[in-house]
Amino acid sequence: MPPMSVLRSIEHRIESLVEGVFGKAFRTHVQPVELARKLAKEMDEHKTVSISRVYVPNEYVLYLAPNDRKQFSTYEASLLTELADYLSEHARREGYSLLSTPKVLMEEDEDLDMGEFGIATRLVQAPSEKGAPPPEDAPEPVMGGTKVFAAAPSATAAVSAAEAQELGLAHEPRARLNVAGKPYELSRDVVVLGRSRECDITLDDANVSRRHAEVRRENGNWFVVDLGSTNGIEVNGKRTDRAKLEHEDRILLGRTEVTFERS
């Protein structure tokens, strides 16, 4: 996997930690992915150049306002692990040297307001394994200063729409279909439903045509479109050939009811 794809993959894992837990209200405060990017920036800005290597801090302390840290209480350990993985991959991609695997800690600071956070960096010697000496050109341990950041009012407030998309900050509501209690995430722009096994979602219903209907995304909205089926489709009890879908709309195909959900 290309380096940038690895970083994006870790970012998506970090984002997924908060998805469905705090929702839109949380996104007005400190963002997990924002923390990851600021940590990487601090790594870049605290390089130590030796004879043949470029060393970067291997210990990072995040300082958050008490209420901000409380938001992370249910998954703090997982978040810190993902942030450390993000720093490891960033260092690998940039060709930096580390004295040990990056470690990320989290502390509270009552002097910080909601949405503000500080980052302190440290370059510390790792405990020697079996008495092995550190690299000859390894720098002396260094304690960096603490830099304070203010989170943007929203995930995209400080960047344009195009920049937000490039940075992975543009969050589009997730959409899914619920068929007989089983959820199907709508991860593609067009999803075909029908009796055929070649459909994206196969419906075991004799009243459903082989290719009965499709759910498609157009300009950020989702629509259900009949594909010339024998028995047609209904949305919320009304017969239609095409309809824009809203959260909890009920789609009837043959005798199978499908619920559209957004979150």
Tab-separated table of N, CA, C and O in Angstrom, residues 50-99:
chain	number	residue	atom	x	y	z
A	50	SER	N	21.695	14.753	12.722
A	50	SER	CA	22.985	14.227	13.174
A	50	SER	C	23.888	14.061	11.955
A	50	SER	O	23.617	14.592	10.885
A	51	ILE	N	24.934	13.276	12.125
A	51	ILE	CA	25.887	13.109	11.026
A	51	ILE	C	25.229	12.475	9.810
A	51	ILE	O	25.428	12.902	8.676
A	52	SER	N	24.439	11.443	10.046
A	52	SER	CA	23.872	10.715	8.908
A	52	SER	C	22.366	10.517	8.986
A	52	SER	O	21.779	9.926	8.085
A	53	ARG	N	21.736	10.988	10.059
A	53	ARG	CA	20.317	10.766	10.224
A	53	ARG	C	19.598	12.027	10.672
A	53	ARG	O	20.214	12.970	11.159
A	54	VAL	N	18.282	11.994	10.494
A	54	VAL	CA	17.423	13.070	10.993
A	54	VAL	C	16.520	12.459	12.055
A	54	VAL	O	15.650	11.646	11.755
A	55	TYR	N	16.777	12.822	13.315
A	55	TYR	CA	15.991	12.286	14.423
A	55	TYR	C	14.815	13.208	14.727
A	55	TYR	O	14.904	14.444	14.582
A	56	VAL	N	13.745	12.599	15.163
A	56	VAL	CA	12.556	13.367	15.549
A	56	VAL	C	12.080	12.883	16.915
A	56	VAL	O	12.432	11.780	17.359
A	57	PRO	N	11.284	13.695	17.623
A	57	PRO	CA	10.800	13.295	18.949
A	57	PRO	C	10.070	11.953	18.907
A	57	PRO	O	9.405	11.622	17.928
A	58	ASN	N	10.216	11.210	19.971
A	58	ASN	CA	9.539	9.920	20.055
A	58	ASN	C	8.516	9.875	21.184
A	58	ASN	O	7.881	8.851	21.412
A	59	GLU	N	8.336	10.989	21.889
A	59	GLU	CA	7.312	11.052	22.933
A	59	GLU	C	6.549	12.369	22.798
A	59	GLU	O	7.163	13.437	22.664
A	60	TYR	N	5.229	12.275	22.845
A	60	TYR	CA	4.369	13.437	22.644
A	60	TYR	C	3.311	13.464	23.748
A	60	TYR	O	2.713	12.429	24.067
A	61	VAL	N	3.091	14.641	24.306
A	61	VAL	CA	2.071	14.787	25.334
A	61	VAL	C	1.010	15.755	24.823
A	61	VAL	O	1.322	16.890	24.447
A	62	LEU	N	-0.233	15.289	24.780
A	62	LEU	CA	-1.365	16.123	24.402
A	62	LEU	C	-1.991	16.697	25.667
A	62	LEU	O	-2.318	15.954	26.590
A	63	TYR	N	-2.159	18.007	25.700
A	63	TYR	CA	-2.829	18.660	26.819
A	63	TYR	C	-4.194	19.145	26.338
A	63	TYR	O	-4.282	19.926	25.377
A	64	LEU	N	-5.246	18.694	27.002
A	64	LEU	CA	-6.605	19.054	26.621
A	64	LEU	C	-7.343	19.655	27.805
A	64	LEU	O	-7.035	19.357	28.963
A	65	ALA	N	-8.333	20.490	27.474
A	65	ALA	CA	-9.238	20.984	28.507
A	65	ALA	C	-9.987	19.788	29.092
A	65	ALA	O	-10.254	18.814	28.387
A	66	PRO	N	-10.330	19.825	30.397
A	66	PRO	CA	-11.006	18.686	31.020
A	66	PRO	C	-12.232	18.196	30.248
A	66	PRO	O	-12.419	16.987	30.072
A	67	ASN	N	-13.061	19.122	29.767
A	67	ASN	CA	-14.270	18.711	29.046
A	67	ASN	C	-13.943	18.062	27.706
A	67	ASN	O	-14.664	17.181	27.238
A	68	ASP	N	-12.853	18.520	27.081
A	68	ASP	CA	-12.449	17.895	25.821
A	68	ASP	C	-11.949	16.478	26.065
A	68	ASP	O	-12.283	15.556	25.322
A	69	ARG	N	-11.133	16.314	27.108
A	69	ARG	CA	-10.626	14.964	27.371
A	69	ARG	C	-11.766	14.009	27.738
A	69	ARG	O	-11.736	12.827	27.387
A	70	LYS	N	-12.759	14.546	28.432
A	70	LYS	CA	-13.896	13.711	28.830
A	70	LYS	C	-14.569	13.108	27.611
A	70	LYS	O	-15.083	11.982	27.655
A	71	GLN	N	-14.565	13.847	26.483
A	71	GLN	CA	-15.193	13.339	25.265
A	71	GLN	C	-14.532	12.058	24.778
A	71	GLN	O	-15.141	11.228	24.106
A	72	PHE	N	-13.219	11.886	25.116
A	72	PHE	CA	-12.469	10.728	24.652
A	72	PHE	C	-12.513	9.562	25.636
A	72	PHE	O	-11.882	8.532	25.392
A	73	SER	N	-13.209	9.712	26.748
A	73	SER	CA	-13.074	8.764	27.857
A	73	SER	C	-13.355	7.313	27.471
A	73	SER	O	-12.716	6.408	27.984
A	74	THR	N	-14.294	7.088	26.550
A	74	THR	CA	-14.670	5.704	26.228
A	74	THR	C	-13.696	5.026	25.275
A	74	THR	O	-13.746	3.803	25.124
A	75	TYR	N	-12.811	5.798	24.639
A	75	TYR	CA	-11.895	5.175	23.678
A	75	TYR	C	-10.524	5.834	23.669
A	75	TYR	O	-9.797	5.776	22.684
A	76	GLU	N	-10.125	6.414	24.804
A	76	GLU	CA	-8.852	7.129	24.870
A	76	GLU	C	-7.675	6.227	24.523
A	76	GLU	O	-6.786	6.612	23.751
A	77	ALA	N	-7.630	5.025	25.080
A	77	ALA	CA	-6.500	4.127	24.826
A	77	ALA	C	-6.381	3.788	23.341
A	77	ALA	O	-5.277	3.785	22.772
A	78	SER	N	-7.514	3.505	22.703
A	78	SER	CA	-7.493	3.189	21.268
A	78	SER	C	-7.035	4.390	20.455
A	78	SER	O	-6.262	4.246	19.495
A	79	LEU	N	-7.499	5.575	20.838
A	79	LEU	CA	-7.107	6.779	20.109
A	79	LEU	C	-5.609	7.013	20.216
A	79	LEU	O	-4.942	7.311	19.217
A	80	LEU	N	-5.039	6.878	21.409
A	80	LEU	CA	-3.604	7.101	21.589
A	80	LEU	C	-2.788	6.092	20.784
A	80	LEU	O	-1.743	6.437	20.227
A	81	THR	N	-3.265	4.862	20.693
A	81	THR	CA	-2.577	3.861	19.884
A	81	THR	C	-2.599	4.231	18.415
A	81	THR	O	-1.579	4.145	17.715
A	82	GLU	N	-3.749	4.679	17.928
A	82	GLU	CA	-3.860	5.074	16.517
A	82	GLU	C	-3.001	6.303	16.222
A	82	GLU	O	-2.374	6.401	15.158
A	83	LEU	N	-2.947	7.249	17.155
A	83	LEU	CA	-2.115	8.441	16.955
A	83	LEU	C	-0.639	8.055	16.896
A	83	LEU	O	0.121	8.598	16.086
A	84	ALA	N	-0.226	7.121	17.735
A	84	ALA	CA	1.166	6.659	17.707
A	84	ALA	C	1.465	5.963	16.381
A	84	ALA	O	2.548	6.145	15.801
A	85	ASP	N	0.518	5.161	15.881
A	85	ASP	CA	0.696	4.504	14.580
A	85	ASP	C	0.831	5.541	13.468
A	85	ASP	O	1.623	5.372	12.531
A	86	TYR	N	0.034	6.605	13.577
A	86	TYR	CA	0.077	7.664	12.570
A	86	TYR	C	1.463	8.308	12.546
A	86	TYR	O	2.047	8.544	11.479
A	87	LEU	N	2.023	8.581	13.733
A	87	LEU	CA	3.350	9.188	13.810
A	87	LEU	C	4.423	8.241	13.280
A	87	LEU	O	5.366	8.669	12.610
A	88	SER	N	4.297	6.954	13.575
A	88	SER	CA	5.263	5.970	13.065
A	88	SER	C	5.277	5.970	11.542
A	88	SER	O	6.343	5.960	10.908
A	89	GLU	N	4.081	5.957	10.945
A	89	GLU	CA	3.994	5.935	9.486
A	89	GLU	C	4.490	7.242	8.888
A	89	GLU	O	5.159	7.240	7.848
A	90	HIS	N	4.197	8.366	9.536
A	90	HIS	CA	4.674	9.663	9.039
A	90	HIS	C	6.199	9.697	9.061
A	90	HIS	O	6.830	10.146	8.092
A	91	ALA	N	6.806	9.213	10.137
A	91	ALA	CA	8.269	9.193	10.237
A	91	ALA	C	8.863	8.289	9.152
A	91	ALA	O	9.871	8.633	8.512
A	92	ARG	N	8.253	7.128	8.930
A	92	ARG	CA	8.744	6.221	7.898
A	92	ARG	C	8.671	6.854	6.517
A	92	ARG	O	9.610	6.768	5.727
A	93	ARG	N	7.554	7.531	6.268
A	93	ARG	CA	7.367	8.142	4.952
A	93	ARG	C	8.376	9.256	4.704
A	93	ARG	O	8.871	9.428	3.593
A	94	GLU	N	8.696	10.030	5.749
A	94	GLU	CA	9.610	11.164	5.600
A	94	GLU	C	11.081	10.768	5.753
A	94	GLU	O	11.962	11.592	5.561
A	95	GLY	N	11.335	9.503	6.115
A	95	GLY	CA	12.714	9.063	6.269
A	95	GLY	C	13.343	9.496	7.576
A	95	GLY	O	14.576	9.557	7.687
A	96	TYR	N	12.532	9.786	8.602
A	96	TYR	CA	13.063	10.197	9.898
A	96	TYR	C	13.525	8.983	10.694
A	96	TYR	O	13.043	7.866	10.498
A	97	SER	N	14.433	9.219	11.637
A	97	SER	CA	14.882	8.183	12.554
A	97	SER	C	14.264	8.416	13.921
A	97	SER	O	14.108	9.562	14.365
A	98	LEU	N	13.920	7.324	14.587
A	98	LEU	CA	13.323	7.374	15.919
A	98	LEU	C	14.162	6.544	16.875
A	98	LEU	O	14.675	5.486	16.507
A	99	LEU	N	14.307	7.027	18.100
A	99	LEU	CA	15.041	6.266	19.111
A	99	LEU	C	14.181	5.142	19.680
A	99	LEU	O	14.690	4.215	20.299
